[in-house]
């Protein structure tokens, strides 16, 4: 059994982690934590997520480093704000557990990017070189041996899974334009007015254009320099969960539906949680919400020089918790689908 702890278990993605781990045949949840800032009382395990029903597990306690270490986890999932993860991960590694961090604290290689994109100086810059960027389907032997896994962001997961296979076909001088929409749970349990029902219901808007912190993560994942023509426009969709990216691309040489299908076939022929659809068949949110799967569809426009790629996933699952469990399975050499299929 893999002994797992979840910090941030009272948040949206931490609760999903608890639900998945509680059903995992080779994981034992040894401790779960809230921040303890709002309420110092422990929260019964089964109240963390509706799917837990009568499942038994440890109460969510106010976070304490001592209690975490005393629970002797093999792996600690950090479902916490970026700065909290950046502070906690080195201490956890110090006492010998592995860390799977679902925040952005260890995703960027360049420590100098943190003040600009995340608003803080990175407290453990040396670990940025060690962290394995856990886009599971594109990881190799580096993942099973890792101590620290930086789980990818939800928008980058959708964009990178769709773009990486076709990258060699793209026209270098033409922009890739990513219009991505996310359900509101992508922002976590915020109480800002901008996330209130009256602001969101019946509304739809673009936000953070040119300043979203997932943009440098996507450029890094695609190997694009800061001045490469790449446009990312996130939108807030008034649904609770689900994320869909529509990518507008140009090809160096004319393509057909057969050549694009061939580009996707090899990377995803054996991936249990990435499904590529038949040419012209585009995934919708309802195909993926509540599942650990990303689905990708594509269409080649007349003339073959332009294409549209669509990538859909559940931001709290393939965009966060289920991909973190996929990474745990690889780290501890459990079958990749364990606890998820
Ligand atoms: N939401 C998504 O779709 C998504 C997708 C991918 C990645 N992520 C990333 O995952 C992380 C968690 O996101 P979320 O949406 O689940 O956030 P959330 O709903 O706001 O939950 C945050 C969790 O962190 C806990 N926490 C806050 N400060 C803490 C501290 N100083 N020490 C210990 N625990 C602390 C909170 O405890 P309390 O309940 O006590 O406040 C809560 O359990 C973020 O870094 C986010 O960027 C989120």
Coordinates of C-alpha atoms and ligand atoms in Angstrom, one line a residue:
X1 CA 0.0 0.0 0.0
X2 CA 1.1 3.6 -0.7
X3 CA 0.6 5.8 2.3
X4 CA -0.8 9.1 1.1
X5 CA -1.5 12.4 2.8
X6 CA -3.5 15.3 1.3
X7 CA -2.8 18.9 2.3
X8 CA -5.7 21.2 1.2
X9 CA -8.2 18.4 1.4
X10 CA -11.0 20.9 2.2
X11 CA -10.5 22.6 -1.2
X12 CA -12.1 21.6 -4.5
X13 CA -9.2 19.6 -5.9
X14 CA -8.1 18.2 -2.5
X15 CA -11.6 16.9 -1.9
X16 CA -11.5 15.2 -5.4
X17 CA -8.1 13.6 -4.4
X18 CA -9.6 12.2 -1.2
X19 CA -12.5 10.7 -3.2
X20 CA -10.2 9.1 -5.7
X21 CA -7.6 7.9 -3.1
X22 CA -10.4 6.4 -0.9
X23 CA -11.3 4.0 -3.7
X24 CA -7.7 3.2 -4.7
X25 CA -6.9 -0.4 -4.1
X26 CA -3.2 0.3 -3.3
X27 CA -3.4 3.6 -1.5
X28 CA -4.1 4.3 2.2
X29 CA -5.0 7.8 3.2
X30 CA -3.0 8.4 6.4
X31 CA -3.7 12.1 7.0
X32 CA -5.7 15.0 5.5
X33 CA -5.5 18.7 6.3
X34 CA -7.3 22.0 6.0
X35 CA -5.5 25.3 6.5
X36 CA -7.1 25.6 9.9
X37 CA -7.4 29.3 9.3
X38 CA -11.2 29.5 9.1
X39 CA -12.1 26.7 11.5
X40 CA -9.8 24.9 13.9
X41 CA -12.1 22.0 14.4
X42 CA -11.4 18.7 12.6
X43 CA -13.8 17.8 9.7
X44 CA -15.0 14.2 9.4
X45 CA -13.5 12.5 6.4
X46 CA -16.8 11.5 4.8
X47 CA -17.9 15.2 4.7
X48 CA -15.1 16.2 2.4
X49 CA -16.7 15.0 -0.8
X50 CA -20.3 13.7 -1.6
X51 CA -18.8 10.6 -3.2
X52 CA -17.3 9.5 0.1
X53 CA -20.7 8.5 1.5
X54 CA -19.9 6.3 4.5
X55 CA -16.2 5.9 3.6
X56 CA -13.9 5.9 6.6
X57 CA -10.7 7.9 6.7
X58 CA -8.8 10.4 8.9
X59 CA -10.5 13.6 9.9
X60 CA -9.2 16.8 8.2
X61 CA -7.1 18.5 10.8
X62 CA -5.8 22.1 10.8
X63 CA -2.5 21.8 9.0
X64 CA 0.5 20.9 11.2
X65 CA 4.0 19.9 9.8
X66 CA 4.5 17.7 12.9
X67 CA 1.2 15.8 12.4
X68 CA 1.9 15.4 8.7
X69 CA 5.4 13.9 9.4
X70 CA 4.0 11.7 12.2
X71 CA 1.5 10.1 9.8
X72 CA 4.6 8.7 7.9
X73 CA 3.3 9.3 4.4
X74 CA 5.1 7.8 1.3
X75 CA 3.6 10.6 -0.7
X76 CA 2.1 14.0 0.1
X77 CA -0.3 15.7 -2.3
X78 CA -0.2 19.4 -2.0
X79 CA -3.6 20.9 -3.2
X80 CA -2.7 24.2 -1.7
X81 CA -2.1 27.8 -2.9
X82 CA 1.2 28.3 -4.9
X83 CA 3.2 30.0 -2.1
X84 CA 2.1 27.4 0.5
X85 CA 3.3 24.6 -1.8
X86 CA 6.6 26.4 -2.5
X87 CA 7.2 26.6 1.3
X88 CA 6.0 23.1 2.3
X89 CA 7.5 20.9 -0.5
X90 CA 11.2 21.3 0.7
X91 CA 10.3 20.4 4.3
X92 CA 8.3 17.3 3.2
X93 CA 11.2 16.1 0.9
X94 CA 13.5 16.7 3.9
X95 CA 11.6 14.1 6.0
X96 CA 11.7 11.6 3.2
X97 CA 8.3 11.6 1.5
X98 CA 7.6 12.2 -2.1
X99 CA 5.6 15.3 -3.2
X100 CA 3.0 15.6 -5.9
X101 CA 2.2 19.3 -6.0
X102 CA -0.9 20.4 -8.0
X103 CA -0.2 24.1 -7.6
X104 CA 2.1 26.1 -9.9
X105 CA 4.9 26.3 -7.4
X106 CA 7.3 23.9 -9.2
X107 CA 6.1 24.0 -12.8
X108 CA 8.3 26.7 -14.2
X109 CA 12.0 26.0 -14.6
X110 CA 13.1 29.6 -14.3
X111 CA 13.1 31.0 -10.8
X112 CA 13.2 34.5 -12.2
X113 CA 9.7 33.9 -13.8
X114 CA 8.0 33.5 -10.3
X115 CA 8.0 37.2 -9.2
X116 CA 6.6 38.2 -12.6
X117 CA 3.9 35.5 -13.1
X118 CA 3.2 34.3 -9.5
X119 CA 4.0 37.5 -7.5
X120 CA 6.6 35.9 -5.1
X121 CA 10.3 35.1 -5.0
X122 CA 10.7 31.4 -5.1
X123 CA 11.9 30.1 -1.7
X124 CA 13.4 26.8 -3.2
X125 CA 14.8 27.7 -6.6
X126 CA 17.1 24.6 -6.7
X127 CA 14.1 22.3 -6.6
X128 CA 12.8 23.8 -9.9
X129 CA 15.5 21.9 -11.8
X130 CA 14.7 18.6 -10.0
X131 CA 10.9 18.8 -10.2
X132 CA 9.4 16.5 -12.9
X133 CA 6.7 18.2 -14.9
X134 CA 4.0 15.6 -14.6
X135 CA 2.1 15.7 -17.9
X136 CA 1.8 11.9 -17.6
X137 CA 1.3 10.9 -21.2
X138 CA 4.5 12.8 -22.2
X139 CA 6.7 11.6 -19.2
X140 CA 9.2 8.8 -19.5
X141 CA 11.6 7.1 -17.1
X142 CA 12.0 10.4 -15.2
X143 CA 8.6 10.0 -13.5
X144 CA 9.0 6.7 -11.6
X145 CA 12.2 8.0 -10.0
X146 CA 11.0 11.5 -9.1
X147 CA 10.9 12.9 -5.6
X148 CA 8.9 16.0 -6.6
X149 CA 6.2 16.1 -9.3
X150 CA 4.8 19.4 -10.5
X151 CA 1.4 18.5 -11.7
X152 CA 0.5 20.5 -14.8
X153 CA -2.1 23.3 -14.7
X154 CA -5.6 22.6 -16.0
X155 CA -5.4 24.9 -19.1
X156 CA -1.9 23.8 -20.0
X157 CA -3.0 20.1 -19.8
X158 CA -5.7 20.7 -22.3
X159 CA -3.5 22.8 -24.6
X160 CA -0.3 20.7 -24.4
X161 CA -2.1 17.4 -25.0
X162 CA -3.7 18.7 -28.2
X163 CA -0.7 20.6 -29.5
X164 CA 2.3 18.5 -28.8
X165 CA 1.6 15.8 -31.4
X166 CA 1.1 18.3 -34.2
X167 CA 3.8 20.8 -33.3
X168 CA 6.2 19.6 -36.0
X169 CA 3.5 20.3 -38.6
X170 CA 2.8 23.9 -37.6
X171 CA 3.9 27.0 -39.6
X172 CA 6.6 28.7 -37.5
X173 CA 5.6 32.3 -38.3
X174 CA 1.9 31.9 -37.9
X175 CA 0.3 32.3 -34.4
X176 CA -1.3 29.5 -32.5
X177 CA -4.4 30.9 -31.0
X178 CA -5.9 29.2 -27.9
X179 CA -9.4 30.1 -26.8
X180 CA -10.0 28.3 -23.6
X181 CA -13.0 28.2 -21.4
X182 CA -13.1 27.0 -17.8
X183 CA -15.9 26.3 -15.3
X184 CA -15.8 28.4 -12.1
X185 CA -14.3 25.8 -9.8
X186 CA -11.0 26.4 -11.7
X187 CA -10.6 29.4 -9.4
X188 CA -11.0 27.4 -6.2
X189 CA -13.2 28.3 -3.3
X190 CA -12.9 32.1 -3.7
X191 CA -15.3 34.5 -2.1
X192 CA -14.5 37.5 -4.4
X193 CA -17.5 39.3 -5.9
X194 CA -16.2 38.4 -9.4
X195 CA -17.0 34.8 -8.6
X196 CA -20.4 35.3 -7.1
X197 CA -23.6 33.9 -8.6
X198 CA -25.0 37.3 -9.7
X199 CA -21.8 38.1 -11.5
X200 CA -21.5 34.7 -13.3
X201 CA -25.0 33.5 -14.0
X202 CA -26.0 34.2 -17.6
X203 CA -22.6 35.9 -18.2
X204 CA -19.5 34.9 -20.2
X205 CA -16.2 36.7 -20.3
X206 CA -12.6 36.6 -21.3
X207 CA -10.1 37.5 -18.5
X208 CA -6.3 37.8 -17.8
X209 CA -5.4 38.2 -21.5
X210 CA -1.6 38.2 -21.8
X211 CA -1.1 38.0 -18.0
X212 CA -2.4 34.5 -17.1
X213 CA 0.3 32.4 -15.3
X214 CA -0.5 29.4 -17.3
X215 CA 0.9 31.1 -20.4
X216 CA 4.6 30.7 -19.6
X217 CA 3.9 27.1 -18.6
X218 CA 2.4 26.4 -22.0
X219 CA 5.3 28.1 -23.8
X220 CA 7.8 26.1 -21.7
X221 CA 5.9 22.9 -22.5
X222 CA 5.9 23.6 -26.2
X223 CA 9.5 24.8 -26.2
X224 CA 8.5 28.3 -27.5
X225 CA 10.4 31.5 -26.7
X226 CA 8.7 34.4 -25.1
X227 CA 8.3 36.2 -28.4
X228 CA 7.0 33.3 -30.4
X229 CA 3.5 34.0 -31.8
X230 CA 1.3 32.3 -29.3
X231 CA -2.0 33.7 -28.0
X232 CA -3.9 32.4 -25.0
X233 CA -7.3 33.8 -24.1
X234 CA -8.9 32.2 -21.0
X235 CA -12.7 32.6 -20.5
X236 CA -14.8 32.1 -17.5
X237 CA -17.8 29.8 -18.3
X238 CA -20.8 29.9 -15.8
X239 CA -20.7 26.1 -15.1
X240 CA -19.1 24.6 -12.1
X241 CA -16.6 22.3 -13.8
X242 CA -15.2 21.4 -17.2
X243 CA -12.6 23.0 -19.4
X244 CA -12.5 23.2 -23.2
X245 CA -9.8 24.7 -25.4
X246 CA -10.3 25.6 -29.1
X247 CA -6.9 25.9 -30.8
X248 CA -6.6 27.7 -34.2
X249 CA -3.5 26.5 -36.0
X250 CA -1.7 27.0 -39.4
X251 CA 0.3 24.3 -41.1
X252 CA 3.6 24.6 -42.9
X253 CA 2.4 22.2 -45.6
X254 CA -1.2 21.4 -46.5
X255 CA -2.6 18.6 -44.2
X256 CA -5.5 16.2 -44.5
X257 CA -7.6 14.5 -41.9
X258 CA -5.6 11.4 -42.5
X259 CA -2.2 13.1 -41.9
X260 CA -3.5 14.7 -38.7
X261 CA -5.0 11.4 -37.5
X262 CA -1.6 9.8 -38.1
X263 CA 0.1 12.5 -36.1
X264 CA -2.1 11.8 -33.1
X265 CA -2.2 8.0 -33.4
X266 CA 1.3 7.1 -32.1
X267 CA 1.5 9.3 -29.0
X268 CA -2.0 8.3 -27.8
X269 CA -2.4 4.8 -29.1
X270 CA -2.0 3.3 -25.5
X271 CA -3.0 6.2 -23.3
X272 CA -6.0 5.2 -21.1
X273 CA -6.9 8.8 -20.2
X274 CA -6.4 10.6 -23.5
X275 CA -8.9 9.7 -26.3
X276 CA -8.5 11.1 -29.8
X277 CA -11.8 11.3 -31.7
X278 CA -12.4 10.5 -35.4
X279 CA -11.6 13.4 -37.8
X280 CA -14.3 16.2 -37.6
X281 CA -15.8 14.7 -34.4
X282 CA -15.3 17.3 -31.6
X283 CA -15.5 16.6 -27.9
X284 CA -17.9 18.5 -25.6
X285 CA -17.8 19.2 -21.9
X286 CA -20.4 16.6 -21.1
X287 CA -18.2 13.9 -22.7
X288 CA -15.5 14.5 -20.0
X289 CA -17.0 16.1 -16.9
X290 CA -16.8 13.7 -14.0
X291 CA -14.2 11.5 -15.8
X292 CA -10.4 11.3 -15.5
X293 CA -10.1 11.6 -19.3
X294 CA -9.1 14.3 -21.8
X295 CA -10.7 14.1 -25.2
X296 CA -9.2 15.6 -28.4
X297 CA -10.9 16.3 -31.7
X298 CA -9.7 18.1 -34.8
X299 CA -10.9 19.5 -38.1
X300 CA -8.8 20.5 -41.2
X301 CA -10.2 23.5 -42.9
X302 CA -10.6 23.7 -46.7
X303 CA -7.2 24.0 -48.5
X304 CA -5.4 22.1 -45.7
X305 CA -3.3 25.0 -44.4
X306 CA -5.5 25.7 -41.3
X307 CA -6.9 23.5 -38.6
X308 CA -8.9 23.6 -35.5
X309 CA -8.1 21.4 -32.5
X310 CA -10.5 21.0 -29.6
X311 CA -9.5 19.6 -26.2
X312 CA -11.8 19.0 -23.3
X313 CA -11.3 17.8 -19.8
X314 CA -12.6 18.1 -16.2
X315 CA -10.5 20.8 -14.6
X316 CA -10.8 19.1 -11.2
X317 CA -9.9 15.6 -12.5
X318 CA -7.6 15.4 -15.6
X319 CA -6.8 19.0 -14.9
X320 CA -5.8 18.3 -11.3
X321 CA -6.7 15.3 -9.0
X322 CA -7.0 12.4 -11.4
X323 CA -3.8 13.3 -13.2
X324 CA -2.1 13.6 -9.8
X325 CA -3.3 10.0 -9.0
X326 CA -2.1 8.9 -12.4
X327 CA 1.3 10.3 -11.5
X328 CA 1.2 8.6 -8.1
X329 CA 0.5 5.3 -9.9
X330 CA 3.6 5.8 -12.1
X331 CA 5.8 6.9 -9.1
X332 CA 4.9 3.8 -7.1
X333 CA 4.7 1.5 -10.1
X334 CA 1.0 0.7 -9.7
X335 CA -0.9 0.2 -13.0
X336 CA -1.6 3.6 -14.5
X337 CA -5.4 3.1 -14.4
X338 CA -5.5 2.0 -10.7
X339 CA -8.2 3.9 -8.7
X340 CA -9.3 5.7 -11.8
X341 CA -10.8 3.4 -14.3
Ligands
LIG1 N1 -9.4 24.3 -9.1 C1 -8.8 23.7 -10.2 O1 -9.5 23.5 -11.2 C2 -7.3 23.5 -10.2 C3 -6.8 22.8 -11.2 C4 -5.4 22.5 -11.2 C5 -4.6 23.0 -10.2 N2 -5.2 23.8 -9.2 C6 -4.3 24.3 -8.2 O2 -4.5 23.5 -7.0 C7 -4.4 24.2 -5.8 C8 -5.6 24.1 -5.0 O3 -6.7 24.6 -5.8 P1 -8.2 24.5 -5.4 O4 -9.0 25.1 -6.5 O5 -8.5 23.2 -4.9 O6 -8.2 25.6 -4.2 P2 -9.3 25.8 -3.0 O7 -10.6 25.2 -3.4 O8 -9.2 27.3 -2.7 O9 -8.6 25.0 -1.8 C9 -7.4 25.4 -1.2 C10 -7.0 24.4 -0.1 O10 -5.8 24.8 0.4 C11 -5.9 24.9 1.9 N3 -5.0 25.9 2.3 C12 -5.0 27.3 2.1 N4 -3.9 27.9 2.7 C13 -3.2 26.9 3.3 C14 -2.1 26.9 4.2 N5 -1.4 28.0 4.4 N6 -1.7 25.7 4.7 C15 -2.4 24.5 4.5 N7 -3.5 24.5 3.7 C16 -3.9 25.7 3.1 C17 -7.4 25.4 2.0 O11 -7.8 25.1 3.4 P3 -9.2 25.8 4.0 O12 -10.3 25.0 3.4 O13 -9.0 25.7 5.4 O14 -9.1 27.2 3.4 C18 -8.1 24.4 1.0 O15 -8.2 23.1 1.6 C19 -4.1 25.7 -6.3 O16 -2.7 25.9 -6.3 C20 -4.6 25.7 -7.7 O17 -3.9 26.6 -8.5 C21 -6.5 24.0 -9.2

